[in-house]
Coordinates of C-alpha atoms in Angstrom, one line a residue:
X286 CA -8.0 68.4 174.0
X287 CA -11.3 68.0 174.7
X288 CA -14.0 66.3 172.0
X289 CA -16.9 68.1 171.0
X290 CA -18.9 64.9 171.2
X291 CA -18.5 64.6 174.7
X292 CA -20.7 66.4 177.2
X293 CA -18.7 68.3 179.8
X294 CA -18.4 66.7 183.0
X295 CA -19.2 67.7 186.3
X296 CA -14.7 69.0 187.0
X297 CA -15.3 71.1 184.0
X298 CA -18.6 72.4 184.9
X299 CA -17.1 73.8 188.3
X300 CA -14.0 74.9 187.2
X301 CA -16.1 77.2 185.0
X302 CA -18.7 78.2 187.1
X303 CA -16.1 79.6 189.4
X304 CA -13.4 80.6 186.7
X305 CA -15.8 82.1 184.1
X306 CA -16.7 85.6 184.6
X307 CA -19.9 85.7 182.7
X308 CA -21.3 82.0 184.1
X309 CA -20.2 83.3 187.5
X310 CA -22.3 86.4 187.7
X311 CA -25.4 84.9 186.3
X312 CA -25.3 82.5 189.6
X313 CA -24.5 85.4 191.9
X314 CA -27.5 87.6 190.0
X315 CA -29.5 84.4 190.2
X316 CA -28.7 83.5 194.0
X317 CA -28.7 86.8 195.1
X318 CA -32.2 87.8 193.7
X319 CA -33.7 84.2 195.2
X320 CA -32.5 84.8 198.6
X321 CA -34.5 88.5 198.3
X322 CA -37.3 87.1 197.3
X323 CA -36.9 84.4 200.7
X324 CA -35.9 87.6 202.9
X325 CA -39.8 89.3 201.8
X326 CA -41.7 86.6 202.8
X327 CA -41.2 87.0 206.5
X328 CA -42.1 90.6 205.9
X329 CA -45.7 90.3 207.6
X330 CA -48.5 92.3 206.6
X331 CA -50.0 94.3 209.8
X332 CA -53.6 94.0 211.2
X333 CA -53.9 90.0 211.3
X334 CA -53.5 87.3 213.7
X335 CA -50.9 85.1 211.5
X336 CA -51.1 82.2 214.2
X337 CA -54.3 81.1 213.8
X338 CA -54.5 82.0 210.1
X339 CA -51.4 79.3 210.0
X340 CA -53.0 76.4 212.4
X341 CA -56.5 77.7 209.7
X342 CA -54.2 76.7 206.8
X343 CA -52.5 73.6 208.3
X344 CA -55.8 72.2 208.9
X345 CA -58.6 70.9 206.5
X346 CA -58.4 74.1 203.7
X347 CA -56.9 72.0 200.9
X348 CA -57.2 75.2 198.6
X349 CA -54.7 76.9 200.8
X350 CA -52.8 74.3 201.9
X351 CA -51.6 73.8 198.1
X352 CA -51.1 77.0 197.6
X353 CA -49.2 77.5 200.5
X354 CA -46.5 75.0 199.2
X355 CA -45.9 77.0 196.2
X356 CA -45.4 80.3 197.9
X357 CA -43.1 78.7 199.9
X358 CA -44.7 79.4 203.5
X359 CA -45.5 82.6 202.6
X360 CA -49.0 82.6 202.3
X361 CA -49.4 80.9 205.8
X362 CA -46.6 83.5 207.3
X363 CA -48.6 86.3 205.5
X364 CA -45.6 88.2 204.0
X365 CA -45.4 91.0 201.6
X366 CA -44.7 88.2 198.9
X367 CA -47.6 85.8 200.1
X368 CA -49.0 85.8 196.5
X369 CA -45.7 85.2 195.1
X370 CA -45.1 84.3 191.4
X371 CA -48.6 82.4 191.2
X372 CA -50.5 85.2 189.7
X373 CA -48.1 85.2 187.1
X374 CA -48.2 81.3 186.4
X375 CA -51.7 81.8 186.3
X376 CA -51.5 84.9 183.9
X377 CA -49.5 82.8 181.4
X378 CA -51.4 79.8 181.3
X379 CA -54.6 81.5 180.5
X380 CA -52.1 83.2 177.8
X381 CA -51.3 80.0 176.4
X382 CA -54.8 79.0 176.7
X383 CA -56.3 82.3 174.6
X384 CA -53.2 82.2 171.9
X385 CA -54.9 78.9 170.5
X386 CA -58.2 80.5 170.8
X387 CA -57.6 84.1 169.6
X388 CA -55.8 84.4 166.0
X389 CA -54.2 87.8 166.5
X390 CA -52.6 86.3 169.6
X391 CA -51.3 83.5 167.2
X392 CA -50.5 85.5 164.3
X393 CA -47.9 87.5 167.2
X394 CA -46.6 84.3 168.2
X395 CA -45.6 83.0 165.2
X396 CA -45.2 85.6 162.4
X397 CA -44.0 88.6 164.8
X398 CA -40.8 86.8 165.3
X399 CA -39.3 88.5 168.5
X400 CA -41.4 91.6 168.3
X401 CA -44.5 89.7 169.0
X402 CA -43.2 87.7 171.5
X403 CA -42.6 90.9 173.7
X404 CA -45.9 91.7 173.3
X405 CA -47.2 89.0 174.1
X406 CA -45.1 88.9 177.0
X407 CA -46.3 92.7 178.1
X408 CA -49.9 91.4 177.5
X409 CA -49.1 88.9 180.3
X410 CA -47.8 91.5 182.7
X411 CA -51.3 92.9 182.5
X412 CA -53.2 90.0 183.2
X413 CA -50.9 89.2 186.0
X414 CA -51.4 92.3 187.7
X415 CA -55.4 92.3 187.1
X416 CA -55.2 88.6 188.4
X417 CA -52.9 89.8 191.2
X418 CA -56.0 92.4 191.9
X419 CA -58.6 89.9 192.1
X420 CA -56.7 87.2 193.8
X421 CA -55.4 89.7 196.8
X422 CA -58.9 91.2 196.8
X423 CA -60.6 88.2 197.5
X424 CA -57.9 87.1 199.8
X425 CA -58.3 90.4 202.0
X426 CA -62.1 90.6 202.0
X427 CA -63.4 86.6 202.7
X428 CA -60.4 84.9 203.6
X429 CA -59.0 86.7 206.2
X430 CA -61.9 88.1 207.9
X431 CA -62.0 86.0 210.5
X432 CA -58.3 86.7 211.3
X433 CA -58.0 90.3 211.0
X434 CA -58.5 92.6 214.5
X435 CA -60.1 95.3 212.9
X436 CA -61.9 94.1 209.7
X437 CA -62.9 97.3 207.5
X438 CA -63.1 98.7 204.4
X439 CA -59.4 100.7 204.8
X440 CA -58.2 97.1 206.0
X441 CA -59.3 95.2 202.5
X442 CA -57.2 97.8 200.6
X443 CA -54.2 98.2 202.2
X444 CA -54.0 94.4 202.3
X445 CA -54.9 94.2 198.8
X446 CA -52.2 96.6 197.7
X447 CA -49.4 95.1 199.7
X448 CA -50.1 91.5 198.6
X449 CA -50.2 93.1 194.5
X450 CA -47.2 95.1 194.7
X451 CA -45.2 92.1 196.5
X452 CA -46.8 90.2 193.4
X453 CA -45.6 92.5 190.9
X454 CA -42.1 93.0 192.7
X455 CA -41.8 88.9 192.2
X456 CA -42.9 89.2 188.6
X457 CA -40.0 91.3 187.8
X458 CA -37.4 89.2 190.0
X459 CA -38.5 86.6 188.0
X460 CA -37.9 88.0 184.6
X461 CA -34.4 89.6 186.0
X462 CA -33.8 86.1 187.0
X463 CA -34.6 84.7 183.1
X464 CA -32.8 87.3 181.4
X465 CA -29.6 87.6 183.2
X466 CA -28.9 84.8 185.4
X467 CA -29.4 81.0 184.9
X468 CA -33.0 79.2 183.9
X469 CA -36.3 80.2 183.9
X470 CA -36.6 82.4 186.8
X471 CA -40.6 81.6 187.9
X472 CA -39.8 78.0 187.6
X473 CA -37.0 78.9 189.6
X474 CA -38.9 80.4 192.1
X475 CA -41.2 77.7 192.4
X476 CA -38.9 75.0 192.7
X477 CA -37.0 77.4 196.0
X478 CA -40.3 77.6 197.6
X479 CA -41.3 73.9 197.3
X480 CA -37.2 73.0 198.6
X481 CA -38.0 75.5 201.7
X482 CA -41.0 73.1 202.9
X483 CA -38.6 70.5 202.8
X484 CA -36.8 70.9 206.1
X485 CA -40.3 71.4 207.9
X486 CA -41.4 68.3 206.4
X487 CA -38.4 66.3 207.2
X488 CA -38.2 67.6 211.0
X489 CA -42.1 66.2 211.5
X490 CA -41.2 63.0 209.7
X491 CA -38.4 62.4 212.4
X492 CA -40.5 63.6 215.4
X493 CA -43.1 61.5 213.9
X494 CA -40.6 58.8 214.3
X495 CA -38.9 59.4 217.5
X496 CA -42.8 59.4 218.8
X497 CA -43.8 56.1 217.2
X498 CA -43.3 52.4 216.8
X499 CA -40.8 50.4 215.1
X500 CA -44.6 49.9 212.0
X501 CA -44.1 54.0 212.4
X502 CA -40.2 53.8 211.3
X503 CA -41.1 51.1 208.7
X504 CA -43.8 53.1 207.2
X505 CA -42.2 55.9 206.6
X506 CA -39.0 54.0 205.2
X507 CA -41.6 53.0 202.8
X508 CA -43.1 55.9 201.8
X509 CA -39.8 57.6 201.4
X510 CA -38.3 54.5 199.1
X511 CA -41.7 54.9 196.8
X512 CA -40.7 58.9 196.7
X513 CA -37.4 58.1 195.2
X514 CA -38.8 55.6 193.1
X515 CA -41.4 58.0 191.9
X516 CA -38.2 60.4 191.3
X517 CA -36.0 58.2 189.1
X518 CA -39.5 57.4 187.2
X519 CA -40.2 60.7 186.6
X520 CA -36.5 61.7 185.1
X521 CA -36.7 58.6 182.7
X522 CA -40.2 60.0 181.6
X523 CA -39.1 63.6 181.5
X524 CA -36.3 63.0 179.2
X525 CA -38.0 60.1 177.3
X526 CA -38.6 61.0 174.0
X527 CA -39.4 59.8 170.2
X528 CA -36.9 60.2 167.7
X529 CA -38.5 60.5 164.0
X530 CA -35.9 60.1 161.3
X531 CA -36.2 62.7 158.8
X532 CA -34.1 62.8 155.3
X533 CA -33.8 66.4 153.7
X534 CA -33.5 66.3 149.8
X535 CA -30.4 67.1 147.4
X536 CA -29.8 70.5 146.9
X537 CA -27.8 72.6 145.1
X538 CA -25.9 76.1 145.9
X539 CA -24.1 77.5 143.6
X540 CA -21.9 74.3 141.6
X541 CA -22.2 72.6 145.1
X542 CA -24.5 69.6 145.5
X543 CA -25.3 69.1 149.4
X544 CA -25.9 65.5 149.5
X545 CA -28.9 64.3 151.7
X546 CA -28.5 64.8 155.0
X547 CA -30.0 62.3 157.6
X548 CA -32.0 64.3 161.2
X549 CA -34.6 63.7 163.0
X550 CA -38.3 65.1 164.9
X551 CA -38.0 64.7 168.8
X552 CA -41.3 64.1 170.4
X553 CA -41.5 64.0 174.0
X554 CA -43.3 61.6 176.1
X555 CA -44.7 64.1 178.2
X556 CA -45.5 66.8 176.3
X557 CA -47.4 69.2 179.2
X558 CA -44.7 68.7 182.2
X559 CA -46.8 69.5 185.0
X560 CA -49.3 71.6 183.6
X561 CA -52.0 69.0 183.3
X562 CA -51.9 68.1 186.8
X563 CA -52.0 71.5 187.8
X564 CA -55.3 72.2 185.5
X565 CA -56.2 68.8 187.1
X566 CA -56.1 69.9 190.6
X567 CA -57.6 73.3 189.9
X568 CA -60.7 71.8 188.6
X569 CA -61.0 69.7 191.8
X570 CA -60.3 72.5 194.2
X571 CA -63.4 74.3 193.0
X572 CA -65.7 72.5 194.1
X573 CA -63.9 73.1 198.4
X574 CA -64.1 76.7 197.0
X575 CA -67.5 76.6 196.2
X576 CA -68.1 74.6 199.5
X577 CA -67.0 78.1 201.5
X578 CA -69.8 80.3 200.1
X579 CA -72.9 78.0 200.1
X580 CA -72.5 76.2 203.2
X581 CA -75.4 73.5 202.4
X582 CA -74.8 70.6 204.5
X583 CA -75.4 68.1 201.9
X584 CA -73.6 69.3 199.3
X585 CA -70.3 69.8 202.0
X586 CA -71.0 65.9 202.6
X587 CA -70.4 64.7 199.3
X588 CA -67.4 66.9 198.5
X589 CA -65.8 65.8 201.6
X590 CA -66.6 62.2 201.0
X591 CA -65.8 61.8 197.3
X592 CA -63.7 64.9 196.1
X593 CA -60.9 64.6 198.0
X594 CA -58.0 62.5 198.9
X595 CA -58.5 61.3 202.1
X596 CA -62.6 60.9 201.8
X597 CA -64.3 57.9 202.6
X598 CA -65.0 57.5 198.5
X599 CA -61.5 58.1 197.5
X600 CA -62.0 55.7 194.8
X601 CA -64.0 58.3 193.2
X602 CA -62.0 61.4 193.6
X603 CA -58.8 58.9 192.1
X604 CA -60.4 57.9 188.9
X605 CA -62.2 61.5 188.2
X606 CA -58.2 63.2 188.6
X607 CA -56.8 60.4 186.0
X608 CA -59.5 61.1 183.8
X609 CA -58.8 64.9 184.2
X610 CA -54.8 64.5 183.5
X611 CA -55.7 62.7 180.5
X612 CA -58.1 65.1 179.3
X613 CA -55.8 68.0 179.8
X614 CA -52.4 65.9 178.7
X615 CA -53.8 66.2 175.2
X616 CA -55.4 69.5 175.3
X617 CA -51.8 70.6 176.7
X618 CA -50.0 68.8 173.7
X619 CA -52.7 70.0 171.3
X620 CA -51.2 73.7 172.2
X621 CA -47.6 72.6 172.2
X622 CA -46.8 70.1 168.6
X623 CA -49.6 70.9 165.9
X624 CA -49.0 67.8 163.5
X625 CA -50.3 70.0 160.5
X626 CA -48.1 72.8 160.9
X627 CA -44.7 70.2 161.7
X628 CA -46.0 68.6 158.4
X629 CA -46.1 71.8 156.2
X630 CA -42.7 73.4 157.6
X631 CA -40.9 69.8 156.6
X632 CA -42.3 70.1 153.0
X633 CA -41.4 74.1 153.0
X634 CA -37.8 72.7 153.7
X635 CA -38.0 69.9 151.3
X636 CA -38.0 67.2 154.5
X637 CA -39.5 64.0 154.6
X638 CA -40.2 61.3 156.5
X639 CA -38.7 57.5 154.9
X640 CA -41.7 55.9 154.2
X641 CA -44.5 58.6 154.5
X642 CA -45.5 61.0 151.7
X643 CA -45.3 64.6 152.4
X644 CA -48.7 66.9 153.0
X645 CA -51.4 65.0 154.6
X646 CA -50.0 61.5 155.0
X647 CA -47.0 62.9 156.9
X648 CA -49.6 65.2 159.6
X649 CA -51.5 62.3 159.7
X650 CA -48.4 59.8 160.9
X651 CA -46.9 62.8 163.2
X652 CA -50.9 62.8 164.7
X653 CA -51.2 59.1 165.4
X654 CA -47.6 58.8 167.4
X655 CA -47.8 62.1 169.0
X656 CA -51.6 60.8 170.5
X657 CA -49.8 57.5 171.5
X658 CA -47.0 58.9 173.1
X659 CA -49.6 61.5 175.1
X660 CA -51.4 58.5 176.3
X661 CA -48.3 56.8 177.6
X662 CA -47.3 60.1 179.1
X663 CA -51.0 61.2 181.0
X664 CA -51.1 57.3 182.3
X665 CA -47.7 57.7 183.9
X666 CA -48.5 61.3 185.3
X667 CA -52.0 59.8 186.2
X668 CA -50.4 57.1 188.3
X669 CA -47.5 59.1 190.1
X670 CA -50.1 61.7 190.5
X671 CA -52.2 59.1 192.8
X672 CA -50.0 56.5 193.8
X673 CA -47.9 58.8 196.0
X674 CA -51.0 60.2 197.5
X675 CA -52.9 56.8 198.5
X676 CA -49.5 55.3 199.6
X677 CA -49.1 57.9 202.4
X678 CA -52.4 57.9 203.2
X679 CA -52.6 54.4 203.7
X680 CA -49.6 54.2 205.5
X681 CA -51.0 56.9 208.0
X682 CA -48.4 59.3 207.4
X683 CA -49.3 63.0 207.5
X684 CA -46.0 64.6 207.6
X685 CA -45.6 64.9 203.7
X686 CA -49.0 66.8 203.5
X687 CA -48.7 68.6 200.2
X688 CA -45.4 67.4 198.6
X689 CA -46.9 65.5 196.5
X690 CA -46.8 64.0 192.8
X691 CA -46.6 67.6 191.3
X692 CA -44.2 68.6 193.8
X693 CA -41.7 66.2 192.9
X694 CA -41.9 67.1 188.9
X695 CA -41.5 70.4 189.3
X696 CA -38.5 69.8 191.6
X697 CA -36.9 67.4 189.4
X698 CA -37.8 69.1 185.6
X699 CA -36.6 72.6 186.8
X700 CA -33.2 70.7 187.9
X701 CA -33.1 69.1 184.9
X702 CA -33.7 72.5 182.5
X703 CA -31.3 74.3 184.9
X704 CA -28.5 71.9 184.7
X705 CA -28.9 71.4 180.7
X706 CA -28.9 75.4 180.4
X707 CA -25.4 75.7 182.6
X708 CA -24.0 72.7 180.6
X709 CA -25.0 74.6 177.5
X710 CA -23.4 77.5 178.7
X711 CA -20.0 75.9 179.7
X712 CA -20.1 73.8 175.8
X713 CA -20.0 77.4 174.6
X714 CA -17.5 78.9 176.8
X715 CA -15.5 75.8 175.4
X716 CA -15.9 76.1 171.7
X717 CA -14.8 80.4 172.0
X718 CA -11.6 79.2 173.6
X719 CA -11.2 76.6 171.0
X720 CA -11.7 79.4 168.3
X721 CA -9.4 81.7 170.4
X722 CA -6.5 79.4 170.5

């Protein structure tokens, strides 16, 4: 017999992903839709010399070189699904953004119940295929003009088209993904493109290696320790929380008295996940985009020298990029935990806090530890943000271009949510055959 306390162990997880019928087909559905979505990106779009457009993207274009890590390769192979699921990440955070902003956007998200939510979810398929539109234009007309072997008019179109309908075919993979297999199918997609840069990265590590001194091997042992430092310091963060004891009142149903019942108001330490580093490092990519169009010597000087990583004034580019995570920490959390709200729903329920009075006192308290706990949580997103970065490029190790900080979070918080949801799922299949013997 085994206890509902206890959390089912990695035997019993198996035995269930490859005994239990439903569990099992939401893997296969999930599996088999992520290794389509691999299969499309080596489908290359005609017209352009994808050799140099790769050695372009490999070089100094820091825009496309990030970009290229979370399509997986496939905006450097110049697939069908070179956009990937980014106009749709991109779609829902401005979303998120205009909810707070707009209050018929926030009246569906809170008061529609399930009905809003799928329209707000529609009204993001929209934006994501007029973002698709303007991304893929602006990809075929500037970008890959100087690659293309007959640049025309007919030429900006068909590319355009291709790269939105590979968009939009992602967009629903993804959503087929979230609704009948297992996690959140763009994270998911996300976290498969940033694992398929891995075994590139890994085989110029070791040639960088084979090809260098025993400092070389040493270096990079170093580097490599730091990343799985930085790993194990982001799952304590990720999982870090605040636990707020709450006491619901006495009540009474029917000649029942429920006696007060003892809970609590979890607060995580890092509210945003990776969202303020990637507003972060959008900001600071705009002035290299900028860079492109007015090609003033000058003004490329200075962004190359203090805007980014590897500039001679790195200094500067470090301490504006902390400033902007902590900026966008709280803005993030602002969206997420409104102390006000958490403070009126606890007095609907007849919840309190021990110690605070209920109303204004209680958002107040909620207000002051949820801004501590953002601090804690932008510093430590701040630091793994940098420190990875300066390490490697102090150690003179290009291998890991681009896996960086906000790599690793996303790899290790979408294992994390993905593991909890299969555990969740095996807990349930346990409890039904409970109820069935």
């Amino acid at each position: 017999m085994i206890s509902r306390d206890k959390g089912p162990t990695a035997q019993e997880t198996f035995m269930q992903m490859a005994q239990a019928a439903g569990l099992r087909g939401r893997l296969l559905v999930t599996l088999g839709i992520l290794f389509l979505i691999r299969m499309g990106i080596h489908i290359p779009i005609p017209g352009i010399n994808r050799a140099q457009f790769a050695e372009a993207i490999r070089g100094n274009n820091q825009i496309l070189s990030f970009l290229d890590i979370f399509s997986g390769g496939g905006l450097s192979a110049l697939g069908v699904f070179a956009l990937g699921i980014l106009p749709y990440i991109n779609a829902s955070i401005i979303i998120q953004l205009l909810t707070a902003a707009i209050p018929s956007l926030e009246n569906l998200q809170k008061n529609e119940g399930e009905a809003g939510r799928r329209k707000i979810s529609q009204i993001t398929r929209y934006v994501s295929l007029g973002w698709a539109i303007i991304q893929s234009t602006f990809l075929a007309a500037f970008w890959l003009k100087p690659f293309a072997f007959h640049y025309d008019a007919l030429f900006v179109a068909e590319t355009a088209i291709a790269l939105v309908a590979g968009s939009m075919f992602v967009m629903w993979a993804s959503e087929v993904i979230t609704e009948r297999g297992v996690g959140n199918g763009a994270s998911l997609l996300i976290f498969v493109n940033i694992v398929a840069t891995l075994p590139k990265a890994l085989g110029d590590t070791i040639s960088f290696v084979e090809s260098g001194s025993r400092e070389t091997v040493g270096r990079v042992v170093v580097l490599l320790l730091l990343f799985l430092a930085t790993i194990v310091g982001i799952v304590f963060v990720q999982e870090g929380m605040r636990r707020i004891p709450i006491i619901s009142a006495r009540r009474q149903v029917g000649r029942r008295v429920l006696a007060e019942q003892r809970s609590f108001l979890p607060l995580r330490l890092n509210q945003g996940g990776v969202m303020p580093i990637i507003f972060a490092a959008a900001i600071l990519s705009l002035p290299l985009l900028v860079e492109n169009f007015i090609k003033n010597p000058e003004y490329s000087n200075i962004v190359r020298t203090y805007l980014i990583p590897g500039g001679s004034g790195a200094w500067v580019y470090a301490i504006v990029y902390l400033v902007s995570i902590v900026f966008f920490s709280y803005f993030y959390s602002s969206l997420i935990v409104n102390p006000v709200d958490v403070a009126q729903n606890l007095k609907k329920m007849g919840s309190s806090i021990p110690g605070i009075r209920p109303g204004k006192a209680t958002s107040e308290y909620i207000e002051r530890v949820l801004n501590r706990l953002t601090f804690l949580g932008a510093i430590f997103l701040g630091l793994i943000a940098i420190i990875p970065t300066a390490v490697e490029t102090a150690l003179k190790v290009p291998t890991f271009k681009g896996l960086g900080a906000t790599s690793l979070l996303i790899l290790v918080g979408v294992a994390i949510d993905t593991s909890k949801q299969i555990q969740t799922y095996v807990i349930s299949q346990r409890y039904e055959g409970m109820v069935k013997q």
